[in-house]
Amino acid sequence: MKRITCYYKRLNIINLKIAILAVIVSIFFLPTFVSFEKTGNNMFKVFLNDQEVGMVANPGQAQEYAVEARRRVAGQSQELVLVEADLSTEGKEVLYGKIDEPEQIIDNMAAVLSGDVRETLHRSYVVKINEYMVNLADKSDVTKLLQAALDKYDGTGSYQVELQPDPSRELTVLTTHVTTKEQVTKEAQETISMEAGIHADLTEMFEEVEPAVEKDFEDYELGLIYMEYGDEIEVVEAYLDEEELMDVDGAIREVTQDEEKNDVYEVVSGDTLSEIAIKTNIPMDKLIEMNDSLEDENSMIRVGDELIITVPEPKLAVMRQEEAYYEEDYEAEIIYIDNDDWYTTDRVTRQEPSAGHRRVIALSTFMNDKEVEREIIKEEVTYEAVPKIVERGTKIPPTYIKPISGGRLSSNFGRRSRPTRGASTYHKGVDWATPTGTTVVASCGGTVAKAGWGSGYGYVVYINHPDGRQTRYGHLSKVLVSAGQTVTQGQKIALSGNTGISTGPHLHFEILIGGSQVNPLKYLN
């Protein structure tokens, strides 16, 4: 009995040693257990968005696993994904404990993130045209929008737009290049042709040798030959919320639809307000409303005047060039003969013109629907036009000023009721009521032709001027010049009065051209 008891004691000691050895081996050789070290927290429970996702040996592992989980969630979509990711750990110090496999923790994290996706931003394109911007879903929509602007003016569908990186910009910005479909096909064929380089060299060599030959009328293609956008365009890649994107058809309507924009029309010879209204397709009342210088349809306009008009223009302008053939009657340019002895107001036609006829190839440049330039690139005259020949003066003509300072206009030029006995019913000048003794000056420089009493005029002064005109100053109280005397513009010549046939103190003033009185107010500066 004693022997059996000793045996069991030895057996229990052996079993205890084996158990202790097994624990030591598991601690040092099994990776899912943490060895105990007296260094503080050595196991960490991981939480992502307040959900437990696993157990790790240190917080750094949790960060690495979270990065991988985010990468997996982002890889599930081609778009930019925004997701809440609040990572935290709770540590403790243990003798030994089991940590979770990395793959399991990453899977748990990915599941949490997928359930907490805040929003998905779509890879999109922002198209900027001057100050206008529109957001489109993809690159093909951008091309479709820009192509629609070209197609509006390209009836044959010959031109197309390509998007290319802008080499002058550091960021990813696309710019436009307009080319013909024929050119695109040709470049593609040359690219795949092994003899393209040789062919190009030979073409260049022959062009250097062969002289340029002038084109005949049949050699011109005619029609549309060039297109380009008239506004600056930028296309930038961006990530946007779906609500910020515009349907491409709506964008096309916004960009290509004409809007009323202000422009300036310069009046040319022969224009009337009614003709301008028809020419610009603007109702007369609207034309008058837009221009403060116009009171009504009878308002006077002069060559060179600028009027505000409205023109229909889209947000994206398109510039194009077209070659056209036509035949027309034409006028030769006027030939001028300068005469230094004449004033610029003097001119005489020495030869009357007659129209010629010609065949023409013209290159017209359009901005949208408006022709902004025309150049004749080939011309064949059927019969020559005869030019108009005009002799004209070069001297600046003298000017005329009001002969008194102040005064009230009391009688205009033209028909009137007889103001007093002996007075004429047709007034040949203008009257300014002014106190007796007011200074009277020469309206223009010249030579005094008469100075003294003039019957109905009372005391009067006549002055002859270099341009052949004459001025008369009547009803004076005192004459300060004499006949034959030379006077300058603004020189004091008399004092106003009430002499002759007069209704009261005033100055009577006349201008005569070719011996006949005209309305002086039309000639005073």
Short mmCIF file of C-alpha atoms in Angstrom, two decimals:
data_model
loop_
_atom_site.label_atom_id
_atom_site.label_comp_id
_atom_site.label_asym_id
_atom_site.label_seq_id
_atom_site.Cartn_x
_atom_site.Cartn_y
_atom_site.Cartn_z
CA MET A 1 0.00 0.00 0.00
CA LYS A 2 2.83 2.34 0.87
CA ARG A 3 4.53 1.37 -2.41
CA ILE A 4 1.39 2.19 -4.43
CA THR A 5 1.05 5.58 -2.73
CA CYS A 6 4.63 6.53 -3.55
CA TYR A 7 4.06 5.51 -7.15
CA TYR A 8 1.07 7.84 -7.46
CA LYS A 9 2.99 10.69 -5.89
CA ARG A 10 5.78 10.28 -8.45
CA LEU A 11 3.16 10.09 -11.22
CA ASN A 12 1.45 13.36 -10.09
CA ILE A 13 4.81 15.13 -9.98
CA ILE A 14 5.57 13.96 -13.54
CA ASN A 15 2.13 15.10 -14.79
CA LEU A 16 2.59 18.50 -13.15
CA LYS A 17 5.97 18.94 -14.81
CA ILE A 18 4.48 17.99 -18.21
CA ALA A 19 1.64 20.51 -17.81
CA ILE A 20 4.02 23.29 -16.83
CA LEU A 21 6.24 22.47 -19.83
CA ALA A 22 3.20 22.53 -22.18
CA VAL A 23 2.20 25.98 -20.95
CA ILE A 24 5.74 27.29 -21.48
CA VAL A 25 5.89 25.82 -24.98
CA SER A 26 2.50 27.33 -25.95
CA ILE A 27 3.52 30.73 -24.66
CA PHE A 28 6.75 30.85 -26.67
CA PHE A 29 5.77 28.98 -29.87
CA LEU A 30 2.03 29.69 -30.60
CA PRO A 31 1.62 33.07 -32.52
CA THR A 32 -1.98 33.78 -31.49
CA PHE A 33 -0.99 34.16 -27.84
CA VAL A 34 0.76 37.06 -26.24
CA SER A 35 3.60 36.52 -23.84
CA PHE A 36 3.29 38.22 -20.55
CA GLU A 37 5.66 41.05 -19.87
CA LYS A 38 5.35 43.53 -17.08
CA THR A 39 5.28 46.55 -19.47
CA GLY A 40 1.65 47.75 -19.27
CA ASN A 41 -1.15 47.04 -21.80
CA ASN A 42 -0.20 44.22 -24.15
CA MET A 43 -3.57 43.33 -25.78
CA PHE A 44 -5.95 45.78 -27.42
CA LYS A 45 -9.59 45.48 -28.30
CA VAL A 46 -10.26 47.38 -31.57
CA PHE A 47 -13.38 49.49 -32.25
CA LEU A 48 -14.31 51.02 -35.62
CA ASN A 49 -17.21 53.46 -35.61
CA ASP A 50 -18.07 52.16 -32.11
CA GLN A 51 -18.28 48.53 -33.34
CA GLU A 52 -15.85 45.89 -32.02
CA VAL A 53 -13.89 44.35 -34.91
CA GLY A 54 -11.15 42.28 -33.22
CA MET A 55 -8.19 41.94 -30.84
CA VAL A 56 -4.63 43.04 -31.71
CA ALA A 57 -1.27 43.06 -29.97
CA ASN A 58 -0.66 46.81 -30.43
CA PRO A 59 -2.52 49.92 -31.78
CA GLY A 60 -0.16 50.15 -34.77
CA GLN A 61 -1.57 46.91 -36.18
CA ALA A 62 -5.10 48.34 -35.91
CA GLN A 63 -4.04 51.36 -38.00
CA GLU A 64 -2.49 49.14 -40.70
CA TYR A 65 -5.58 46.93 -40.89
CA ALA A 66 -7.86 50.02 -41.13
CA VAL A 67 -5.85 51.37 -44.09
CA GLU A 68 -6.23 48.04 -45.92
CA ALA A 69 -9.96 47.92 -45.16
CA ARG A 70 -10.45 51.43 -46.57
CA ARG A 71 -8.53 50.42 -49.70
CA ARG A 72 -10.83 47.45 -50.22
CA VAL A 73 -14.00 49.53 -49.81
CA ALA A 74 -12.70 52.21 -52.20
CA GLY A 75 -11.80 49.51 -54.74
CA GLN A 76 -15.41 48.42 -54.95
CA SER A 77 -16.30 51.67 -56.88
CA GLN A 78 -14.73 53.69 -59.68
CA GLU A 79 -15.85 56.87 -57.94
CA LEU A 80 -14.51 58.79 -54.95
CA VAL A 81 -16.04 57.30 -51.74
CA LEU A 82 -16.35 59.30 -48.52
CA VAL A 83 -16.90 57.17 -45.38
CA GLU A 84 -16.83 57.71 -41.62
CA ALA A 85 -13.80 55.97 -40.01
CA ASP A 86 -13.51 56.53 -36.26
CA LEU A 87 -10.85 54.06 -35.03
CA SER A 88 -10.18 53.47 -31.32
CA THR A 89 -8.56 50.81 -29.11
CA GLU A 90 -9.06 49.63 -25.54
CA GLY A 91 -5.92 48.08 -23.97
CA LYS A 92 -5.32 45.72 -21.07
CA GLU A 93 -2.40 43.86 -19.48
CA VAL A 94 -2.71 40.04 -19.52
CA LEU A 95 -0.53 37.05 -18.71
CA TYR A 96 -1.50 35.53 -22.03
CA GLY A 97 -4.37 35.93 -24.47
CA LYS A 98 -5.55 35.19 -28.00
CA ILE A 99 -5.42 37.83 -30.77
CA ASP A 100 -7.46 37.64 -34.00
CA GLU A 101 -6.13 36.82 -37.45
CA PRO A 102 -5.33 39.96 -39.52
CA GLU A 103 -7.56 38.89 -42.44
CA GLN A 104 -10.53 38.45 -40.09
CA ILE A 105 -10.04 41.89 -38.56
CA ILE A 106 -9.70 43.52 -42.02
CA ASP A 107 -12.89 41.79 -43.20
CA ASN A 108 -14.74 43.00 -40.10
CA MET A 109 -13.48 46.56 -40.66
CA ALA A 110 -14.48 46.53 -44.36
CA ALA A 111 -17.98 45.39 -43.42
CA VAL A 112 -18.34 48.28 -40.95
CA LEU A 113 -17.02 50.84 -43.44
CA SER A 114 -19.31 49.59 -46.23
CA GLY A 115 -22.28 50.15 -43.97
CA ASP A 116 -21.18 53.68 -43.04
CA VAL A 117 -20.49 55.16 -46.52
CA ARG A 118 -21.47 58.83 -46.26
CA GLU A 119 -21.53 59.72 -49.97
CA THR A 120 -20.02 58.78 -53.29
CA LEU A 121 -18.44 61.59 -55.38
CA HIS A 122 -18.52 60.88 -59.09
CA ARG A 123 -15.54 61.46 -61.30
CA SER A 124 -16.82 64.35 -63.39
CA TYR A 125 -15.73 67.21 -65.65
CA VAL A 126 -16.18 70.94 -65.10
CA VAL A 127 -16.46 72.87 -68.37
CA LYS A 128 -15.67 76.58 -68.05
CA ILE A 129 -16.58 78.95 -70.92
CA ASN A 130 -15.53 82.47 -69.96
CA GLU A 131 -17.47 83.01 -66.70
CA TYR A 132 -20.01 80.26 -67.36
CA MET A 133 -19.48 76.79 -65.84
CA VAL A 134 -21.32 73.50 -66.25
CA ASN A 135 -20.63 70.10 -64.62
CA LEU A 136 -20.93 66.96 -66.75
CA ALA A 137 -20.79 63.30 -65.80
CA ASP A 138 -18.09 62.06 -68.16
CA LYS A 139 -15.69 62.99 -70.92
CA SER A 140 -18.04 61.84 -73.68
CA ASP A 141 -20.66 64.34 -72.45
CA VAL A 142 -18.07 67.13 -72.66
CA THR A 143 -17.27 66.18 -76.25
CA LYS A 144 -20.97 65.97 -77.10
CA LEU A 145 -21.58 69.47 -75.67
CA LEU A 146 -18.68 71.09 -77.51
CA GLN A 147 -19.49 69.24 -80.73
CA ALA A 148 -23.06 70.55 -80.63
CA ALA A 149 -21.71 74.13 -80.74
CA LEU A 150 -19.80 73.28 -83.93
CA ASP A 151 -22.66 71.37 -85.54
CA LYS A 152 -24.87 74.47 -85.23
CA TYR A 153 -22.80 76.08 -88.01
CA ASP A 154 -21.40 72.98 -89.76
CA GLY A 155 -24.18 71.64 -91.94
CA THR A 156 -22.01 68.92 -93.48
CA GLY A 157 -20.67 67.51 -90.20
CA SER A 158 -17.08 67.82 -91.44
CA TYR A 159 -15.52 69.18 -88.26
CA GLN A 160 -15.04 67.56 -84.87
CA VAL A 161 -13.58 68.55 -81.52
CA GLU A 162 -10.84 66.71 -79.65
CA LEU A 163 -9.90 67.16 -75.98
CA GLN A 164 -6.19 67.42 -75.32
CA PRO A 165 -4.08 68.12 -72.20
CA ASP A 166 -3.05 71.76 -71.88
CA PRO A 167 0.78 71.66 -71.73
CA SER A 168 0.92 75.17 -70.28
CA ARG A 169 -0.95 74.16 -67.11
CA GLU A 170 0.47 72.32 -64.11
CA LEU A 171 -2.87 70.82 -63.08
CA THR A 172 -4.83 68.37 -65.21
CA VAL A 173 -6.61 70.78 -67.50
CA LEU A 174 -7.92 69.84 -70.94
CA THR A 175 -8.17 72.19 -73.87
CA THR A 176 -9.88 71.89 -77.25
CA HIS A 177 -8.61 71.24 -80.76
CA VAL A 178 -10.95 71.51 -83.74
CA THR A 179 -10.05 69.53 -86.84
CA THR A 180 -11.73 67.93 -89.83
CA LYS A 181 -12.75 64.30 -89.81
CA GLU A 182 -10.83 63.94 -93.06
CA GLN A 183 -7.66 65.18 -91.37
CA VAL A 184 -8.13 62.76 -88.46
CA THR A 185 -8.46 59.85 -90.90
CA LYS A 186 -5.43 61.00 -92.87
CA GLU A 187 -3.25 61.31 -89.75
CA ALA A 188 -4.32 57.85 -88.62
CA GLN A 189 -3.37 56.36 -91.98
CA GLU A 190 0.00 58.10 -91.95
CA THR A 191 0.67 56.83 -88.45
CA ILE A 192 0.26 53.19 -89.48
CA SER A 193 2.02 53.63 -92.80
CA MET A 194 5.69 52.63 -92.71
CA GLU A 195 6.41 54.99 -95.59
CA ALA A 196 4.84 58.02 -93.96
CA GLY A 197 8.19 59.58 -93.08
CA ILE A 198 9.61 59.08 -96.57
CA HIS A 199 6.43 60.40 -98.16
CA ALA A 200 6.52 63.53 -96.05
CA ASP A 201 10.17 64.17 -96.91
CA LEU A 202 9.49 63.76 -100.62
CA THR A 203 6.44 66.04 -100.47
CA GLU A 204 8.46 68.74 -98.73
CA MET A 205 11.29 68.39 -101.26
CA PHE A 206 8.96 68.76 -104.26
CA GLU A 207 7.23 71.75 -102.69
CA GLU A 208 10.59 73.49 -102.41
CA VAL A 209 11.41 72.78 -106.07
CA GLU A 210 8.03 73.39 -107.71
CA PRO A 211 7.00 77.06 -107.94
CA ALA A 212 3.65 78.07 -106.50
CA VAL A 213 0.94 78.25 -109.15
CA GLU A 214 -1.96 80.68 -108.84
CA LYS A 215 -5.25 78.92 -108.28
CA ASP A 216 -8.01 79.04 -110.86
CA PHE A 217 -11.64 79.50 -109.85
CA GLU A 218 -12.24 75.73 -110.13
CA ASP A 219 -9.37 74.98 -107.71
CA TYR A 220 -11.12 76.45 -104.68
CA GLU A 221 -13.04 74.08 -102.44
CA LEU A 222 -15.66 76.71 -101.50
CA GLY A 223 -17.87 76.35 -98.46
CA LEU A 224 -16.64 75.91 -94.89
CA ILE A 225 -12.82 75.69 -94.67
CA TYR A 226 -12.00 76.46 -91.01
CA MET A 227 -13.64 76.35 -87.58
CA GLU A 228 -12.52 77.28 -84.09
CA TYR A 229 -14.10 78.34 -80.82
CA GLY A 230 -14.31 82.08 -80.25
CA ASP A 231 -14.21 81.80 -76.45
CA GLU A 232 -11.67 80.37 -74.02
CA ILE A 233 -12.59 76.87 -72.87
CA GLU A 234 -11.17 74.92 -69.91
CA VAL A 235 -12.13 71.37 -68.97
CA VAL A 236 -11.06 70.22 -65.49
CA GLU A 237 -11.51 66.76 -63.97
CA ALA A 238 -13.20 66.81 -60.56
CA TYR A 239 -15.13 64.66 -58.09
CA LEU A 240 -18.66 65.95 -57.57
CA ASP A 241 -21.90 64.95 -55.93
CA GLU A 242 -24.46 63.58 -58.39
CA GLU A 243 -26.82 66.47 -57.59
CA GLU A 244 -24.25 68.93 -58.96
CA LEU A 245 -24.16 67.29 -62.41
CA MET A 246 -26.22 68.57 -65.35
CA ASP A 247 -27.88 66.46 -68.00
CA VAL A 248 -25.91 66.85 -71.24
CA ASP A 249 -29.00 67.74 -73.30
CA GLY A 250 -29.83 70.55 -70.88
CA ALA A 251 -26.22 71.78 -71.06
CA ILE A 252 -26.38 71.82 -74.86
CA ARG A 253 -29.52 73.96 -74.76
CA GLU A 254 -27.91 76.43 -72.33
CA VAL A 255 -24.65 76.74 -74.27
CA THR A 256 -25.95 76.89 -77.85
CA GLN A 257 -29.19 78.86 -77.38
CA ASP A 258 -28.94 82.49 -78.50
CA GLU A 259 -29.24 85.22 -75.87
CA GLU A 260 -29.72 88.95 -76.39
CA LYS A 261 -26.44 90.81 -75.81
CA ASN A 262 -25.64 94.51 -76.27
CA ASP A 263 -23.56 95.60 -79.25
CA VAL A 264 -22.75 98.86 -81.06
CA TYR A 265 -23.95 99.84 -84.54
CA GLU A 266 -22.10 102.63 -86.37
CA VAL A 267 -24.28 104.75 -88.64
CA VAL A 268 -23.12 104.72 -92.27
CA SER A 269 -24.00 106.92 -95.22
CA GLY A 270 -27.59 106.47 -96.35
CA ASP A 271 -28.82 105.04 -93.04
CA THR A 272 -32.18 106.00 -91.56
CA LEU A 273 -33.62 104.84 -88.25
CA SER A 274 -36.23 102.73 -90.00
CA GLU A 275 -33.57 101.06 -92.19
CA ILE A 276 -31.37 100.40 -89.13
CA ALA A 277 -34.35 98.83 -87.33
CA ILE A 278 -34.94 96.51 -90.30
CA LYS A 279 -31.23 95.78 -90.76
CA THR A 280 -30.71 94.84 -87.10
CA ASN A 281 -34.13 93.19 -86.71
CA ILE A 282 -34.94 95.40 -83.71
CA PRO A 283 -38.37 97.08 -83.37
CA MET A 284 -38.24 100.86 -83.69
CA ASP A 285 -39.65 101.49 -80.19
CA LYS A 286 -37.05 99.19 -78.61
CA LEU A 287 -34.24 100.86 -80.59
CA ILE A 288 -35.35 104.28 -79.30
CA GLU A 289 -35.70 102.93 -75.75
CA MET A 290 -32.11 101.61 -75.72
CA ASN A 291 -30.57 104.90 -76.93
CA ASP A 292 -30.86 108.10 -74.88
CA SER A 293 -29.79 110.13 -77.94
CA LEU A 294 -33.04 109.18 -79.74
CA GLU A 295 -36.31 110.89 -78.79
CA ASP A 296 -38.57 109.44 -81.49
CA GLU A 297 -38.50 107.96 -85.00
CA ASN A 298 -37.78 111.44 -86.41
CA SER A 299 -34.60 111.96 -84.37
CA MET A 300 -31.61 113.05 -86.44
CA ILE A 301 -28.67 110.65 -86.89
CA ARG A 302 -25.33 111.37 -88.54
CA VAL A 303 -22.67 109.23 -90.20
CA GLY A 304 -20.34 107.89 -87.50
CA ASP A 305 -22.94 108.00 -84.70
CA GLU A 306 -22.92 104.86 -82.53
CA LEU A 307 -26.20 103.26 -81.51
CA ILE A 308 -26.67 100.54 -78.89
CA ILE A 309 -28.34 97.47 -80.36
CA THR A 310 -28.95 93.91 -79.20
CA VAL A 311 -27.65 90.89 -81.06
CA PRO A 312 -28.46 87.20 -80.48
CA GLU A 313 -25.34 85.32 -79.32
CA PRO A 314 -24.80 81.92 -77.66
CA LYS A 315 -22.67 81.37 -74.52
CA LEU A 316 -20.03 79.59 -76.62
CA ALA A 317 -19.02 81.55 -79.71
CA VAL A 318 -17.83 79.75 -82.84
CA MET A 319 -15.55 81.40 -85.37
CA ARG A 320 -15.55 80.02 -88.90
CA GLN A 321 -14.26 80.90 -92.36
CA GLU A 322 -16.03 80.20 -95.62
CA GLU A 323 -14.96 80.56 -99.24
CA ALA A 324 -17.66 81.74 -101.63
CA TYR A 325 -17.88 82.42 -105.37
CA TYR A 326 -20.08 85.19 -106.71
CA GLU A 327 -20.37 87.73 -109.51
CA GLU A 328 -21.18 91.37 -108.84
CA ASP A 329 -21.25 94.89 -110.14
CA TYR A 330 -18.74 96.99 -108.25
CA GLU A 331 -17.77 100.62 -107.82
CA ALA A 332 -14.21 101.86 -108.18
CA GLU A 333 -12.73 103.85 -105.32
CA ILE A 334 -13.19 107.61 -105.59
CA ILE A 335 -10.15 109.51 -106.83
CA TYR A 336 -9.60 112.81 -105.01
CA ILE A 337 -7.69 115.81 -106.32
CA ASP A 338 -6.60 118.10 -103.49
CA ASN A 339 -6.79 121.86 -103.98
CA ASP A 340 -4.87 123.82 -101.36
CA ASP A 341 -6.63 127.06 -102.30
CA TRP A 342 -10.08 125.70 -101.45
CA TYR A 343 -11.69 125.11 -98.12
CA THR A 344 -12.56 121.58 -97.06
CA THR A 345 -16.22 122.45 -97.54
CA ASP A 346 -15.59 123.04 -101.24
CA ARG A 347 -15.63 120.13 -103.71
CA VAL A 348 -16.44 119.64 -107.40
CA THR A 349 -17.03 116.36 -109.27
CA ARG A 350 -14.70 116.23 -112.28
CA GLN A 351 -15.73 112.76 -113.56
CA GLU A 352 -18.94 110.80 -112.98
CA PRO A 353 -18.55 107.11 -112.10
CA SER A 354 -19.90 103.97 -113.74
CA ALA A 355 -20.02 100.47 -112.29
CA GLY A 356 -17.84 97.58 -113.43
CA HIS A 357 -18.42 93.82 -113.26
CA ARG A 358 -16.25 91.08 -111.76
CA ARG A 359 -16.06 87.42 -110.71
CA VAL A 360 -14.91 86.92 -107.12
CA ILE A 361 -13.70 84.30 -104.66
CA ALA A 362 -14.14 85.81 -101.20
CA LEU A 363 -12.98 84.55 -97.82
CA SER A 364 -15.56 85.53 -95.19
CA THR A 365 -14.95 85.29 -91.44
CA PHE A 366 -17.99 84.79 -89.21
CA MET A 367 -18.41 85.01 -85.46
CA ASN A 368 -21.50 82.91 -84.92
CA ASP A 369 -23.97 84.21 -87.55
CA LYS A 370 -22.34 87.63 -87.94
CA GLU A 371 -19.88 88.30 -90.77
CA VAL A 372 -17.00 90.25 -89.21
CA GLU A 373 -14.56 90.35 -92.13
CA ARG A 374 -14.47 89.71 -95.88
CA GLU A 375 -11.33 89.40 -97.99
CA ILE A 376 -11.32 88.99 -101.77
CA ILE A 377 -8.69 86.33 -102.48
CA LYS A 378 -9.27 86.00 -106.23
CA GLU A 379 -10.81 88.47 -108.65
CA GLU A 380 -11.42 88.52 -112.40
CA VAL A 381 -12.77 91.77 -113.85
CA THR A 382 -15.22 91.37 -116.72
CA TYR A 383 -15.15 95.08 -117.45
CA GLU A 384 -13.53 97.87 -115.45
CA ALA A 385 -15.40 100.37 -113.32
CA VAL A 386 -14.93 104.06 -114.07
CA PRO A 387 -13.97 105.91 -110.90
CA LYS A 388 -15.55 109.10 -109.67
CA ILE A 389 -13.03 111.96 -109.65
CA VAL A 390 -13.58 114.74 -107.11
CA GLU A 391 -11.59 117.92 -106.59
CA ARG A 392 -11.67 118.99 -102.94
CA GLY A 393 -10.26 121.75 -100.76
CA THR A 394 -7.71 121.20 -98.02
CA LYS A 395 -7.93 124.45 -96.07
CA ILE A 396 -9.80 124.45 -92.77
CA PRO A 397 -12.74 126.87 -93.19
CA PRO A 398 -13.24 129.75 -90.75
CA THR A 399 -15.62 129.29 -87.83
CA TYR A 400 -18.41 131.56 -86.54
CA ILE A 401 -19.22 132.44 -82.92
CA LYS A 402 -22.12 134.21 -81.25
CA PRO A 403 -21.40 137.97 -81.51
CA ILE A 404 -22.58 138.88 -78.00
CA SER A 405 -22.30 137.34 -74.55
CA GLY A 406 -25.68 136.42 -73.11
CA GLY A 407 -28.83 137.99 -74.45
CA ARG A 408 -32.28 136.43 -74.95
CA LEU A 409 -33.23 135.03 -78.36
CA SER A 410 -36.23 137.22 -79.14
CA SER A 411 -36.80 136.52 -82.85
CA ASN A 412 -35.82 133.52 -84.97
CA PHE A 413 -34.89 133.33 -88.64
CA GLY A 414 -37.78 133.04 -91.15
CA ARG A 415 -41.42 134.04 -91.42
CA ARG A 416 -42.97 136.02 -88.56
CA SER A 417 -45.70 138.48 -87.75
CA ARG A 418 -44.67 142.06 -88.41
CA PRO A 419 -43.33 143.24 -84.99
CA THR A 420 -43.63 146.96 -85.80
CA ARG A 421 -44.52 149.26 -88.69
CA GLY A 422 -41.88 149.12 -91.43
CA ALA A 423 -40.47 145.77 -90.27
CA SER A 424 -40.36 142.77 -92.63
CA THR A 425 -42.61 139.71 -92.24
CA TYR A 426 -39.67 137.51 -93.26
CA HIS A 427 -36.88 137.86 -90.74
CA LYS A 428 -33.50 137.55 -92.48
CA GLY A 429 -31.47 137.05 -89.31
CA VAL A 430 -31.87 136.43 -85.58
CA ASP A 431 -32.37 138.89 -82.72
CA TRP A 432 -31.02 138.76 -79.19
CA ALA A 433 -32.63 141.15 -76.72
CA THR A 434 -29.85 142.82 -74.72
CA PRO A 435 -29.33 146.18 -72.94
CA THR A 436 -28.05 149.10 -74.99
CA GLY A 437 -24.26 149.31 -74.83
CA THR A 438 -23.62 145.55 -74.78
CA THR A 439 -20.27 144.67 -76.48
CA VAL A 440 -20.62 143.27 -80.02
CA VAL A 441 -17.69 141.22 -81.42
CA ALA A 442 -16.79 139.93 -84.90
CA SER A 443 -18.33 136.48 -85.35
CA CYS A 444 -15.45 135.59 -87.70
CA GLY A 445 -12.27 137.32 -88.83
CA GLY A 446 -12.37 139.35 -92.08
CA THR A 447 -12.53 142.80 -93.66
CA VAL A 448 -15.11 145.43 -92.77
CA ALA A 449 -17.20 146.13 -95.90
CA LYS A 450 -19.53 148.77 -94.38
CA ALA A 451 -19.62 150.65 -91.07
CA GLY A 452 -22.24 153.38 -90.48
CA TRP A 453 -25.93 154.15 -91.00
CA GLY A 454 -27.96 151.52 -92.85
CA SER A 455 -31.56 152.83 -93.08
CA GLY A 456 -33.83 150.21 -91.45
CA TYR A 457 -30.79 148.57 -89.80
CA GLY A 458 -29.89 151.80 -88.00
CA TYR A 459 -26.19 151.82 -87.31
CA VAL A 460 -24.75 148.67 -88.94
CA VAL A 461 -21.46 146.81 -89.62
CA TYR A 462 -20.89 144.42 -92.57
CA ILE A 463 -17.85 142.09 -92.54
CA ASN A 464 -16.62 140.03 -95.51
CA HIS A 465 -14.92 136.72 -94.59
CA PRO A 466 -12.26 134.62 -96.38
CA ASP A 467 -14.72 131.80 -97.21
CA GLY A 468 -16.89 134.22 -99.23
CA ARG A 469 -19.52 134.68 -96.55
CA GLN A 470 -20.65 137.95 -95.01
CA THR A 471 -21.96 138.81 -91.54
CA ARG A 472 -24.16 141.82 -90.64
CA TYR A 473 -24.71 143.42 -87.22
CA GLY A 474 -27.70 145.86 -86.96
CA HIS A 475 -29.49 148.35 -84.64
CA LEU A 476 -26.17 149.34 -83.03
CA SER A 477 -25.78 152.33 -80.71
CA LYS A 478 -22.15 152.90 -81.62
CA VAL A 479 -19.79 151.67 -84.39
CA LEU A 480 -16.15 151.10 -83.38
CA VAL A 481 -14.60 150.07 -86.76
CA SER A 482 -14.39 151.57 -90.23
CA ALA A 483 -14.76 150.24 -93.80
CA GLY A 484 -11.62 148.51 -95.12
CA GLN A 485 -10.40 147.64 -91.63
CA THR A 486 -9.24 144.06 -90.94
CA VAL A 487 -10.68 142.46 -87.81
CA THR A 488 -10.10 139.16 -86.03
CA GLN A 489 -12.64 136.73 -84.61
CA GLY A 490 -13.87 137.98 -81.21
CA GLN A 491 -12.58 141.53 -81.74
CA LYS A 492 -14.87 144.30 -80.35
CA ILE A 493 -16.53 146.09 -83.31
CA ALA A 494 -19.60 147.93 -81.88
CA LEU A 495 -22.08 148.43 -79.05
CA SER A 496 -25.65 147.15 -79.23
CA GLY A 497 -28.53 149.60 -79.37
CA ASN A 498 -32.06 150.37 -80.59
CA THR A 499 -31.48 152.36 -83.80
CA GLY A 500 -33.36 152.00 -87.11
CA ILE A 501 -36.67 150.15 -87.28
CA SER A 502 -36.55 148.40 -83.92
CA THR A 503 -38.99 147.28 -81.20
CA GLY A 504 -36.44 147.64 -78.37
CA PRO A 505 -32.77 147.29 -77.45
CA HIS A 506 -31.36 144.23 -79.21
CA LEU A 507 -28.74 142.97 -81.68
CA HIS A 508 -29.82 141.86 -85.15
CA PHE A 509 -27.35 139.34 -86.70
CA GLU A 510 -27.20 137.87 -90.24
CA ILE A 511 -25.01 135.45 -92.20
CA LEU A 512 -25.06 135.61 -96.00
CA ILE A 513 -23.79 132.84 -98.32
CA GLY A 514 -23.61 133.67 -102.01
CA GLY A 515 -25.40 136.95 -101.27
CA SER A 516 -28.44 135.28 -99.61
CA GLN A 517 -29.29 135.20 -95.92
CA VAL A 518 -29.26 131.79 -94.15
CA ASN A 519 -30.23 130.78 -90.62
CA PRO A 520 -27.22 131.92 -88.54
CA LEU A 521 -27.91 129.43 -85.73
CA LYS A 522 -26.94 126.56 -88.04
CA TYR A 523 -23.43 127.95 -88.47
CA LEU A 524 -22.46 129.13 -85.00
CA ASN A 525 -20.04 127.04 -82.95
#
